[in-house]
Amino acid sequence: MSILIEISENLQKGKAKIVKELVQKALDEGVAPEAILNEGLLDGMNIIGEKFKTNEVYVPEVLVAARAMNMGTQILKPHLVAAGVQATGKVCIGTVQGDLHDIGKNLVKMMMEGKGLEVVDLGTDVSPDTFVQTAIDQNCQIICCSALLTTTMGVMEEVVKKATEAGIRDKVKIMIGGAPVNEAYREKIGADAYTPDAASAADAAVAFCKA
Ligand code: B1M
């Protein structure tokens, strides 16, 4: 079996230590860092993402796969930088002000990183000003807002308003998600995309960055 398939399969099983060792072995054998990333780590994460979308795997499997992905990318990162592999885009993400739920937000972040996006993680309880100022300061193409409470989802509308006031609305896309949010709400507040799960959020973000 090719070492890249081994990396992908072990990542899907969440075998973080083995993934780390295999990535190092592949580098030692002279496999290109881009191939390790695309055909090993990202291949495994994409398969997990698709299975998550169709309920073939659940949150725990995604979390252990993501941990394995992180272990692999830790080893790979310096080599990718040296090889000049560019991130496909930059986003900032956070759970909105007043809301401390971060499991879904972290999954979205991991899926986006798995797709090669650079993600600025603002954590939880993030104010509209922080989302907008970060997008300006760090040149993010997308602001990603997560909310789990009906009492906090309104903050997303504030983010859209603040982005408009700051004059960045034509440059920065705003994506929203979380259990109480839906497409009708996205339309109401004028955000650019609502996605129901982490894998489709990552797909939508990549599509925005490529456009
Ligand atoms: Co809270 N909580 N909680 N909670 N909690 C809910 C959300 C609740 C539905 C439980 C219930 O009553 N049935 C309810 C909200 C009711 C409502 O508003 N309608 C609730 C409540 C009321 C509260 C407190 C107010 C309870 C209290 O103190 N009285 C309190 C609020 C604290 C605060 O935030 N200020 C509270 C606290 C907590 C804990 C701290 C104990 C803990 C959070 C731990 C943590 O996140 N680190 C917690 C938890 C775990 C939950 C439940 C059980 C699970 C949430 C979760 O992580 N789901 C939840 C009940 C439930 O959902 N069954 C509940 C798994 C996660 C992977 O799903 O986050 O939806 P989710 O993310 C999905 C998608 O939504 C999407 O992708 C993810 C993966 O596919 N997605 C995006 C998420 N963000 C996205 C962004 C995108 C795109 C997609 O684009 C940018």
PDB file of C-alpha atoms and ligand atoms in Angstrom:
ATOM      1  CA  MET A   1       0.000   0.000   0.000  1.00  0.00           C
ATOM      2  CA  SER A   2       1.316   3.475  -0.828  1.00  0.00           C
ATOM      3  CA  ILE A   3       2.393   5.515   2.166  1.00  0.00           C
ATOM      4  CA  LEU A   4      -0.074   8.259   1.156  1.00  0.00           C
ATOM      5  CA  ILE A   5      -3.000   5.826   1.281  1.00  0.00           C
ATOM      6  CA  GLU A   6      -1.711   4.634   4.666  1.00  0.00           C
ATOM      7  CA  ILE A   7      -1.705   8.234   5.914  1.00  0.00           C
ATOM      8  CA  SER A   8      -5.257   8.795   4.640  1.00  0.00           C
ATOM      9  CA  GLU A   9      -6.592   5.575   6.150  1.00  0.00           C
ATOM     10  CA  ASN A  10      -4.932   6.088   9.539  1.00  0.00           C
ATOM     11  CA  LEU A  11      -6.190   9.662   9.649  1.00  0.00           C
ATOM     12  CA  GLN A  12      -9.737   8.426   9.033  1.00  0.00           C
ATOM     13  CA  LYS A  13      -9.312   6.023  11.969  1.00  0.00           C
ATOM     14  CA  GLY A  14      -8.009   8.858  14.144  1.00  0.00           C
ATOM     15  CA  LYS A  15      -4.602   7.222  14.707  1.00  0.00           C
ATOM     16  CA  ALA A  16      -2.780  10.468  15.424  1.00  0.00           C
ATOM     17  CA  LYS A  17       0.568   8.997  16.522  1.00  0.00           C
ATOM     18  CA  ILE A  18       0.773   6.705  13.484  1.00  0.00           C
ATOM     19  CA  VAL A  19      -0.180   9.562  11.141  1.00  0.00           C
ATOM     20  CA  LYS A  20       2.592  11.693  12.629  1.00  0.00           C
ATOM     21  CA  GLU A  21       5.132   8.882  12.150  1.00  0.00           C
ATOM     22  CA  LEU A  22       3.967   8.156   8.607  1.00  0.00           C
ATOM     23  CA  VAL A  23       4.187  11.829   7.598  1.00  0.00           C
ATOM     24  CA  GLN A  24       7.765  11.955   8.891  1.00  0.00           C
ATOM     25  CA  LYS A  25       8.567   8.682   7.094  1.00  0.00           C
ATOM     26  CA  ALA A  26       7.126  10.013   3.828  1.00  0.00           C
ATOM     27  CA  LEU A  27       9.234  13.184   4.142  1.00  0.00           C
ATOM     28  CA  ASP A  28      12.334  11.079   4.873  1.00  0.00           C
ATOM     29  CA  GLU A  29      11.611   9.013   1.757  1.00  0.00           C
ATOM     30  CA  GLY A  30      11.513  12.219  -0.307  1.00  0.00           C
ATOM     31  CA  VAL A  31       7.752  12.384  -0.970  1.00  0.00           C
ATOM     32  CA  ALA A  32       6.787  15.995  -1.843  1.00  0.00           C
ATOM     33  CA  PRO A  33       5.093  17.872   1.036  1.00  0.00           C
ATOM     34  CA  GLU A  34       2.199  18.912  -1.268  1.00  0.00           C
ATOM     35  CA  ALA A  35       1.529  15.251  -2.123  1.00  0.00           C
ATOM     36  CA  ILE A  36       1.547  14.299   1.571  1.00  0.00           C
ATOM     37  CA  LEU A  37      -0.907  17.115   2.272  1.00  0.00           C
ATOM     38  CA  ASN A  38      -3.239  16.592  -0.698  1.00  0.00           C
ATOM     39  CA  GLU A  39      -3.138  12.846  -1.313  1.00  0.00           C
ATOM     40  CA  GLY A  40      -2.611  11.788   2.317  1.00  0.00           C
ATOM     41  CA  LEU A  41      -3.967  14.155   4.972  1.00  0.00           C
ATOM     42  CA  LEU A  42      -6.566  16.110   2.984  1.00  0.00           C
ATOM     43  CA  ASP A  43      -7.768  12.976   1.222  1.00  0.00           C
ATOM     44  CA  GLY A  44      -8.468  11.373   4.612  1.00  0.00           C
ATOM     45  CA  MET A  45     -10.127  14.509   6.001  1.00  0.00           C
ATOM     46  CA  ASN A  46     -12.302  14.894   2.885  1.00  0.00           C
ATOM     47  CA  ILE A  47     -13.524  11.301   3.214  1.00  0.00           C
ATOM     48  CA  ILE A  48     -14.342  11.894   6.897  1.00  0.00           C
ATOM     49  CA  GLY A  49     -16.091  15.173   5.961  1.00  0.00           C
ATOM     50  CA  GLU A  50     -18.285  13.426   3.399  1.00  0.00           C
ATOM     51  CA  LYS A  51     -19.117  10.598   5.841  1.00  0.00           C
ATOM     52  CA  PHE A  52     -19.995  13.193   8.498  1.00  0.00           C
ATOM     53  CA  LYS A  53     -22.361  14.907   6.070  1.00  0.00           C
ATOM     54  CA  THR A  54     -24.176  11.630   5.421  1.00  0.00           C
ATOM     55  CA  ASN A  55     -24.223  10.543   9.092  1.00  0.00           C
ATOM     56  CA  GLU A  56     -21.893   7.580   8.502  1.00  0.00           C
ATOM     57  CA  VAL A  57     -19.610   8.979  11.218  1.00  0.00           C
ATOM     58  CA  TYR A  58     -20.348  11.328  14.107  1.00  0.00           C
ATOM     59  CA  VAL A  59     -18.688  14.104  16.110  1.00  0.00           C
ATOM     60  CA  PRO A  60     -16.227  11.885  18.085  1.00  0.00           C
ATOM     61  CA  GLU A  61     -14.830  10.303  14.905  1.00  0.00           C
ATOM     62  CA  VAL A  62     -14.453  13.744  13.317  1.00  0.00           C
ATOM     63  CA  LEU A  63     -12.668  15.079  16.391  1.00  0.00           C
ATOM     64  CA  VAL A  64     -10.134  12.228  16.513  1.00  0.00           C
ATOM     65  CA  ALA A  65      -9.564  12.469  12.754  1.00  0.00           C
ATOM     66  CA  ALA A  66      -9.040  16.204  13.117  1.00  0.00           C
ATOM     67  CA  ARG A  67      -6.540  15.613  15.914  1.00  0.00           C
ATOM     68  CA  ALA A  68      -4.641  13.211  13.655  1.00  0.00           C
ATOM     69  CA  MET A  69      -4.770  15.818  10.880  1.00  0.00           C
ATOM     70  CA  ASN A  70      -3.321  18.407  13.264  1.00  0.00           C
ATOM     71  CA  MET A  71      -0.482  16.069  14.290  1.00  0.00           C
ATOM     72  CA  GLY A  72       0.322  15.459  10.623  1.00  0.00           C
ATOM     73  CA  THR A  73       0.208  19.116   9.647  1.00  0.00           C
ATOM     74  CA  GLN A  74       2.455  20.057  12.589  1.00  0.00           C
ATOM     75  CA  ILE A  75       5.204  17.925  11.029  1.00  0.00           C
ATOM     76  CA  LEU A  76       4.403  19.104   7.524  1.00  0.00           C
ATOM     77  CA  LYS A  77       3.964  22.843   8.095  1.00  0.00           C
ATOM     78  CA  PRO A  78       7.644  23.919   7.968  1.00  0.00           C
ATOM     79  CA  HIS A  79       8.161  21.846   4.812  1.00  0.00           C
ATOM     80  CA  LEU A  80       5.082  23.317   3.144  1.00  0.00           C
ATOM     81  CA  VAL A  81       6.229  26.827   3.932  1.00  0.00           C
ATOM     82  CA  ALA A  82       9.672  25.991   2.563  1.00  0.00           C
ATOM     83  CA  ALA A  83       8.087  24.504  -0.575  1.00  0.00           C
ATOM     84  CA  GLY A  84       6.005  27.664  -1.023  1.00  0.00           C
ATOM     85  CA  VAL A  85       2.562  26.055  -0.787  1.00  0.00           C
ATOM     86  CA  GLN A  86       0.066  28.872  -0.385  1.00  0.00           C
ATOM     87  CA  ALA A  87      -3.102  28.708   1.690  1.00  0.00           C
ATOM     88  CA  THR A  88      -6.137  28.852  -0.612  1.00  0.00           C
ATOM     89  CA  GLY A  89      -7.637  31.728   1.397  1.00  0.00           C
ATOM     90  CA  LYS A  90      -7.939  33.299   4.834  1.00  0.00           C
ATOM     91  CA  VAL A  91     -10.977  33.374   7.108  1.00  0.00           C
ATOM     92  CA  CYS A  92     -11.716  34.455  10.658  1.00  0.00           C
ATOM     93  CA  ILE A  93     -14.124  32.409  12.711  1.00  0.00           C
ATOM     94  CA  GLY A  94     -15.764  32.718  16.095  1.00  0.00           C
ATOM     95  CA  THR A  95     -18.821  31.973  18.178  1.00  0.00           C
ATOM     96  CA  VAL A  96     -20.835  35.171  18.521  1.00  0.00           C
ATOM     97  CA  GLN A  97     -21.024  37.435  21.565  1.00  0.00           C
ATOM     98  CA  GLY A  98     -22.831  35.918  24.550  1.00  0.00           C
ATOM     99  CA  ASP A  99     -22.398  32.368  23.272  1.00  0.00           C
ATOM    100  CA  LEU A 100     -19.824  29.942  24.693  1.00  0.00           C
ATOM    101  CA  HIS A 101     -20.617  26.833  22.600  1.00  0.00           C
ATOM    102  CA  ASP A 102     -17.534  26.024  20.567  1.00  0.00           C
ATOM    103  CA  ILE A 103     -17.661  22.366  19.523  1.00  0.00           C
ATOM    104  CA  GLY A 104     -19.370  23.076  16.195  1.00  0.00           C
ATOM    105  CA  LYS A 105     -17.205  26.138  15.545  1.00  0.00           C
ATOM    106  CA  ASN A 106     -14.073  24.049  16.166  1.00  0.00           C
ATOM    107  CA  LEU A 107     -15.290  21.419  13.721  1.00  0.00           C
ATOM    108  CA  VAL A 108     -15.882  24.060  11.068  1.00  0.00           C
ATOM    109  CA  LYS A 109     -12.388  25.434  11.715  1.00  0.00           C
ATOM    110  CA  MET A 110     -10.817  21.986  11.394  1.00  0.00           C
ATOM    111  CA  MET A 111     -12.673  21.212   8.172  1.00  0.00           C
ATOM    112  CA  MET A 112     -11.610  24.561   6.719  1.00  0.00           C
ATOM    113  CA  GLU A 113      -7.987  23.957   7.690  1.00  0.00           C
ATOM    114  CA  GLY A 114      -8.353  20.516   6.166  1.00  0.00           C
ATOM    115  CA  LYS A 115      -9.256  22.228   2.893  1.00  0.00           C
ATOM    116  CA  GLY A 116      -6.094  24.328   3.024  1.00  0.00           C
ATOM    117  CA  LEU A 117      -7.623  27.573   4.312  1.00  0.00           C
ATOM    118  CA  GLU A 118      -5.801  29.713   6.869  1.00  0.00           C
ATOM    119  CA  VAL A 119      -8.155  30.174   9.826  1.00  0.00           C
ATOM    120  CA  VAL A 120      -7.932  32.909  12.457  1.00  0.00           C
ATOM    121  CA  ASP A 121      -9.790  31.481  15.460  1.00  0.00           C
ATOM    122  CA  LEU A 122     -11.332  34.254  17.559  1.00  0.00           C
ATOM    123  CA  GLY A 123     -12.759  31.784  20.078  1.00  0.00           C
ATOM    124  CA  THR A 124     -16.140  32.282  21.725  1.00  0.00           C
ATOM    125  CA  ASP A 125     -18.117  35.353  22.878  1.00  0.00           C
ATOM    126  CA  VAL A 126     -16.831  37.398  19.922  1.00  0.00           C
ATOM    127  CA  SER A 127     -18.208  40.910  19.430  1.00  0.00           C
ATOM    128  CA  PRO A 128     -19.280  42.207  15.983  1.00  0.00           C
ATOM    129  CA  ASP A 129     -16.481  44.809  16.149  1.00  0.00           C
ATOM    130  CA  THR A 130     -13.872  42.095  16.732  1.00  0.00           C
ATOM    131  CA  PHE A 131     -15.081  40.072  13.725  1.00  0.00           C
ATOM    132  CA  VAL A 132     -14.977  43.115  11.456  1.00  0.00           C
ATOM    133  CA  GLN A 133     -11.709  44.598  12.767  1.00  0.00           C
ATOM    134  CA  THR A 134      -9.974  41.219  12.472  1.00  0.00           C
ATOM    135  CA  ALA A 135     -11.138  40.828   8.873  1.00  0.00           C
ATOM    136  CA  ILE A 136      -9.686  44.287   8.111  1.00  0.00           C
ATOM    137  CA  ASP A 137      -6.423  43.883  10.045  1.00  0.00           C
ATOM    138  CA  GLN A 138      -5.701  40.343   8.863  1.00  0.00           C
ATOM    139  CA  ASN A 139      -7.012  40.625   5.305  1.00  0.00           C
ATOM    140  CA  CYS A 140      -9.569  37.858   5.659  1.00  0.00           C
ATOM    141  CA  GLN A 141     -11.785  37.065   2.663  1.00  0.00           C
ATOM    142  CA  ILE A 142     -14.487  35.575   4.896  1.00  0.00           C
ATOM    143  CA  ILE A 143     -15.984  36.178   8.341  1.00  0.00           C
ATOM    144  CA  CYS A 144     -17.511  32.992   9.816  1.00  0.00           C
ATOM    145  CA  CYS A 145     -20.027  33.287  12.643  1.00  0.00           C
ATOM    146  CA  SER A 146     -21.344  30.388  14.706  1.00  0.00           C
ATOM    147  CA  ALA A 147     -24.249  30.572  17.184  1.00  0.00           C
ATOM    148  CA  LEU A 148     -26.006  27.864  19.206  1.00  0.00           C
ATOM    149  CA  LEU A 149     -28.468  29.970  21.166  1.00  0.00           C
ATOM    150  CA  THR A 150     -31.604  31.636  19.837  1.00  0.00           C
ATOM    151  CA  THR A 151     -30.720  34.522  22.154  1.00  0.00           C
ATOM    152  CA  THR A 152     -27.338  35.106  20.477  1.00  0.00           C
ATOM    153  CA  MET A 153     -28.072  34.506  16.780  1.00  0.00           C
ATOM    154  CA  GLY A 154     -29.122  38.170  16.463  1.00  0.00           C
ATOM    155  CA  VAL A 155     -25.468  39.144  16.875  1.00  0.00           C
ATOM    156  CA  MET A 156     -24.908  37.844  13.344  1.00  0.00           C
ATOM    157  CA  GLU A 157     -27.109  40.621  11.960  1.00  0.00           C
ATOM    158  CA  GLU A 158     -24.945  43.104  13.872  1.00  0.00           C
ATOM    159  CA  VAL A 159     -21.832  41.644  12.221  1.00  0.00           C
ATOM    160  CA  VAL A 160     -23.377  42.242   8.780  1.00  0.00           C
ATOM    161  CA  LYS A 161     -24.319  45.805   9.767  1.00  0.00           C
ATOM    162  CA  LYS A 162     -20.848  46.574  11.186  1.00  0.00           C
ATOM    163  CA  ALA A 163     -19.180  45.183   8.063  1.00  0.00           C
ATOM    164  CA  THR A 164     -21.381  47.441   5.916  1.00  0.00           C
ATOM    165  CA  GLU A 165     -20.602  50.475   8.117  1.00  0.00           C
ATOM    166  CA  ALA A 166     -16.876  49.697   7.888  1.00  0.00           C
ATOM    167  CA  GLY A 167     -17.134  49.686   4.069  1.00  0.00           C
ATOM    168  CA  ILE A 168     -15.846  46.137   3.636  1.00  0.00           C
ATOM    169  CA  ARG A 169     -19.088  44.450   2.591  1.00  0.00           C
ATOM    170  CA  ASP A 170     -18.045  44.167  -1.073  1.00  0.00           C
ATOM    171  CA  LYS A 171     -14.677  42.620  -0.148  1.00  0.00           C
ATOM    172  CA  VAL A 172     -15.569  40.243   2.673  1.00  0.00           C
ATOM    173  CA  LYS A 173     -18.097  37.387   2.562  1.00  0.00           C
ATOM    174  CA  ILE A 174     -20.039  36.591   5.725  1.00  0.00           C
ATOM    175  CA  MET A 175     -20.918  32.962   6.466  1.00  0.00           C
ATOM    176  CA  ILE A 176     -23.223  31.850   9.249  1.00  0.00           C
ATOM    177  CA  GLY A 177     -24.127  28.550  10.889  1.00  0.00           C
ATOM    178  CA  GLY A 178     -25.185  26.772  14.047  1.00  0.00           C
ATOM    179  CA  ALA A 179     -28.282  24.901  15.218  1.00  0.00           C
ATOM    180  CA  PRO A 180     -30.791  27.814  15.432  1.00  0.00           C
ATOM    181  CA  VAL A 181     -29.749  29.380  12.112  1.00  0.00           C
ATOM    182  CA  ASN A 182     -31.181  28.579   8.678  1.00  0.00           C
ATOM    183  CA  GLU A 183     -31.320  29.807   5.092  1.00  0.00           C
ATOM    184  CA  ALA A 184     -34.344  32.054   5.728  1.00  0.00           C
ATOM    185  CA  TYR A 185     -32.418  33.784   8.526  1.00  0.00           C
ATOM    186  CA  ARG A 186     -29.384  34.235   6.283  1.00  0.00           C
ATOM    187  CA  GLU A 187     -31.576  35.928   3.693  1.00  0.00           C
ATOM    188  CA  LYS A 188     -33.213  38.129   6.334  1.00  0.00           C
ATOM    189  CA  ILE A 189     -29.922  39.497   7.674  1.00  0.00           C
ATOM    190  CA  GLY A 190     -28.131  39.692   4.298  1.00  0.00           C
ATOM    191  CA  ALA A 191     -25.265  37.299   5.014  1.00  0.00           C
ATOM    192  CA  ASP A 192     -23.643  35.521   2.059  1.00  0.00           C
ATOM    193  CA  ALA A 193     -23.960  31.857   2.994  1.00  0.00           C
ATOM    194  CA  TYR A 194     -25.650  29.581   5.481  1.00  0.00           C
ATOM    195  CA  THR A 195     -24.399  26.009   5.661  1.00  0.00           C
ATOM    196  CA  PRO A 196     -25.866  23.340   7.930  1.00  0.00           C
ATOM    197  CA  ASP A 197     -22.663  21.470   8.764  1.00  0.00           C
ATOM    198  CA  ALA A 198     -18.906  21.789   8.994  1.00  0.00           C
ATOM    199  CA  ALA A 199     -18.060  19.980   5.769  1.00  0.00           C
ATOM    200  CA  SER A 200     -20.381  22.098   3.625  1.00  0.00           C
ATOM    201  CA  ALA A 201     -19.113  25.246   5.385  1.00  0.00           C
ATOM    202  CA  ALA A 202     -15.576  24.343   4.303  1.00  0.00           C
ATOM    203  CA  ASP A 203     -16.733  23.656   0.722  1.00  0.00           C
ATOM    204  CA  ALA A 204     -18.561  27.008   0.571  1.00  0.00           C
ATOM    205  CA  ALA A 205     -15.551  28.885   1.973  1.00  0.00           C
ATOM    206  CA  VAL A 206     -13.217  27.353  -0.607  1.00  0.00           C
ATOM    207  CA  ALA A 207     -15.689  28.271  -3.371  1.00  0.00           C
ATOM    208  CA  PHE A 208     -15.779  31.907  -2.140  1.00  0.00           C
ATOM    209  CA  CYS A 209     -11.985  32.088  -1.963  1.00  0.00           C
ATOM    210  CA  LYS A 210     -11.589  30.688  -5.479  1.00  0.00           C
ATOM    211  CA  ALA A 211     -14.225  33.028  -6.971  1.00  0.00           C
TER     212      ALA A 211
HETATM  213 CO1  B1M B   1     -25.832  24.422  25.674  1.00  0.00          CO
HETATM  214  N1  B1M B   1     -27.560  24.699  24.818  1.00  0.00           N
HETATM  215  N2  B1M B   1     -26.205  25.885  26.919  1.00  0.00           N
HETATM  216  N3  B1M B   1     -24.146  23.931  26.473  1.00  0.00           N
HETATM  217  N4  B1M B   1     -25.843  22.889  24.589  1.00  0.00           N
HETATM  218  C1  B1M B   1     -27.866  23.903  23.659  1.00  0.00           C
HETATM  219  C2  B1M B   1     -27.429  24.609  22.387  1.00  0.00           C
HETATM  220  C3  B1M B   1     -29.430  23.740  23.777  1.00  0.00           C
HETATM  221  C4  B1M B   1     -30.129  23.485  22.439  1.00  0.00           C
HETATM  222  C5  B1M B   1     -29.761  22.645  24.813  1.00  0.00           C
HETATM  223  C6  B1M B   1     -31.249  22.476  25.014  1.00  0.00           C
HETATM  224  O1  B1M B   1     -31.846  23.233  25.701  1.00  0.00           O
HETATM  225  N5  B1M B   1     -31.839  21.491  24.391  1.00  0.00           N
HETATM  226  C7  B1M B   1     -29.833  25.094  24.436  1.00  0.00           C
HETATM  227  C8  B1M B   1     -30.147  26.245  23.484  1.00  0.00           C
HETATM  228  C9  B1M B   1     -31.645  26.536  23.392  1.00  0.00           C
HETATM  229  C10 B1M B   1     -31.903  27.648  22.475  1.00  0.00           C
HETATM  230  O2  B1M B   1     -31.292  28.663  22.457  1.00  0.00           O
HETATM  231  N6  B1M B   1     -32.910  27.447  21.672  1.00  0.00           N
HETATM  232  C11 B1M B   1     -28.631  25.366  25.294  1.00  0.00           C
HETATM  233  C12 B1M B   1     -28.605  26.219  26.428  1.00  0.00           C
HETATM  234  C13 B1M B   1     -29.935  26.814  26.813  1.00  0.00           C
HETATM  235  C14 B1M B   1     -27.444  26.485  27.171  1.00  0.00           C
HETATM  236  C15 B1M B   1     -27.300  27.373  28.404  1.00  0.00           C
HETATM  237  C16 B1M B   1     -28.066  28.698  28.361  1.00  0.00           C
HETATM  238  C17 B1M B   1     -27.694  26.502  29.599  1.00  0.00           C
HETATM  239  C18 B1M B   1     -27.722  27.234  30.909  1.00  0.00           C
HETATM  240  O3  B1M B   1     -26.708  27.653  31.385  1.00  0.00           O
HETATM  241  N7  B1M B   1     -28.925  27.385  31.421  1.00  0.00           N
HETATM  242  C19 B1M B   1     -25.780  27.617  28.460  1.00  0.00           C
HETATM  243  C20 B1M B   1     -25.378  28.857  27.642  1.00  0.00           C
HETATM  244  C21 B1M B   1     -23.933  29.215  27.835  1.00  0.00           C
HETATM  245  C22 B1M B   1     -23.513  30.276  26.855  1.00  0.00           C
HETATM  246  O4  B1M B   1     -23.203  29.950  25.746  1.00  0.00           O
HETATM  247  N8  B1M B   1     -23.560  31.530  27.243  1.00  0.00           N
HETATM  248  C23 B1M B   1     -25.272  26.377  27.796  1.00  0.00           C
HETATM  249  C24 B1M B   1     -24.033  25.791  28.069  1.00  0.00           C
HETATM  250  C25 B1M B   1     -23.552  24.640  27.502  1.00  0.00           C
HETATM  251  C26 B1M B   1     -22.270  23.932  27.926  1.00  0.00           C
HETATM  252  C27 B1M B   1     -21.151  24.891  28.366  1.00  0.00           C
HETATM  253  C28 B1M B   1     -22.588  23.000  29.049  1.00  0.00           C
HETATM  254  C29 B1M B   1     -21.953  23.055  26.665  1.00  0.00           C
HETATM  255  C30 B1M B   1     -21.040  23.761  25.657  1.00  0.00           C
HETATM  256  C31 B1M B   1     -19.617  23.218  25.675  1.00  0.00           C
HETATM  257  C32 B1M B   1     -18.837  23.740  24.515  1.00  0.00           C
HETATM  258  O5  B1M B   1     -19.322  24.063  23.448  1.00  0.00           O
HETATM  259  N9  B1M B   1     -17.530  23.830  24.735  1.00  0.00           N
HETATM  260  C33 B1M B   1     -23.324  22.937  26.042  1.00  0.00           C
HETATM  261  C34 B1M B   1     -23.677  21.948  25.103  1.00  0.00           C
HETATM  262  C35 B1M B   1     -22.622  20.876  24.827  1.00  0.00           C
HETATM  263  C36 B1M B   1     -24.921  21.931  24.442  1.00  0.00           C
HETATM  264  C37 B1M B   1     -25.501  20.849  23.521  1.00  0.00           C
HETATM  265  C38 B1M B   1     -25.862  19.666  24.402  1.00  0.00           C
HETATM  266  C39 B1M B   1     -24.613  20.358  22.403  1.00  0.00           C
HETATM  267  C40 B1M B   1     -24.091  21.453  21.473  1.00  0.00           C
HETATM  268  C41 B1M B   1     -23.019  20.869  20.563  1.00  0.00           C
HETATM  269  O6  B1M B   1     -21.847  21.034  20.800  1.00  0.00           O
HETATM  270  N10 B1M B   1     -23.460  20.108  19.545  1.00  0.00           N
HETATM  271  C42 B1M B   1     -26.766  21.582  22.922  1.00  0.00           C
HETATM  272  C43 B1M B   1     -27.950  20.656  22.719  1.00  0.00           C
HETATM  273  C44 B1M B   1     -27.886  19.924  21.407  1.00  0.00           C
HETATM  274  O7  B1M B   1     -27.469  20.496  20.397  1.00  0.00           O
HETATM  275  N11 B1M B   1     -28.306  18.729  21.414  1.00  0.00           N
HETATM  276  C45 B1M B   1     -26.922  22.754  23.795  1.00  0.00           C
HETATM  277  C46 B1M B   1     -22.532  19.395  18.627  1.00  0.00           C
HETATM  278  C47 B1M B   1     -22.017  20.370  17.571  1.00  0.00           C
HETATM  279  C48 B1M B   1     -21.072  19.620  16.648  1.00  0.00           C
HETATM  280  O8  B1M B   1     -23.122  20.842  16.835  1.00  0.00           O
HETATM  281  O9  B1M B   1     -22.655  23.258  17.419  1.00  0.00           O
HETATM  282  O10 B1M B   1     -24.739  22.597  16.103  1.00  0.00           O
HETATM  283  P1  B1M B   1     -23.307  22.381  16.435  1.00  0.00           P
HETATM  284  O11 B1M B   1     -22.440  22.537  15.109  1.00  0.00           O
HETATM  285  C49 B1M B   1     -22.762  21.899  13.897  1.00  0.00           C
HETATM  286  C50 B1M B   1     -23.658  22.741  12.988  1.00  0.00           C
HETATM  287  O12 B1M B   1     -24.562  23.545  13.670  1.00  0.00           O
HETATM  288  C51 B1M B   1     -22.695  23.478  12.124  1.00  0.00           C
HETATM  289  O13 B1M B   1     -21.583  22.606  11.998  1.00  0.00           O
HETATM  290  C52 B1M B   1     -21.432  21.840  13.179  1.00  0.00           C
HETATM  291  C53 B1M B   1     -21.000  20.440  12.768  1.00  0.00           C
HETATM  292  O14 B1M B   1     -21.695  19.947  11.697  1.00  0.00           O
HETATM  293  N12 B1M B   1     -22.182  24.787  12.480  1.00  0.00           N
HETATM  294  C54 B1M B   1     -21.809  25.661  11.501  1.00  0.00           C
HETATM  295  C55 B1M B   1     -21.893  25.331  13.666  1.00  0.00           C
HETATM  296  N13 B1M B   1     -21.369  26.545  13.499  1.00  0.00           N
HETATM  297  C56 B1M B   1     -21.289  26.781  12.175  1.00  0.00           C
HETATM  298  C57 B1M B   1     -20.811  27.875  11.441  1.00  0.00           C
HETATM  299  C58 B1M B   1     -20.868  27.819  10.051  1.00  0.00           C
HETATM  300  C59 B1M B   1     -21.406  26.711   9.409  1.00  0.00           C
HETATM  301  C60 B1M B   1     -21.861  25.612  10.119  1.00  0.00           C
HETATM  302  O15 B1M B   1     -20.451  28.809   9.246  1.00  0.00           O
HETATM  303  C61 B1M B   1     -19.750  29.870   9.776  1.00  0.00           C
END
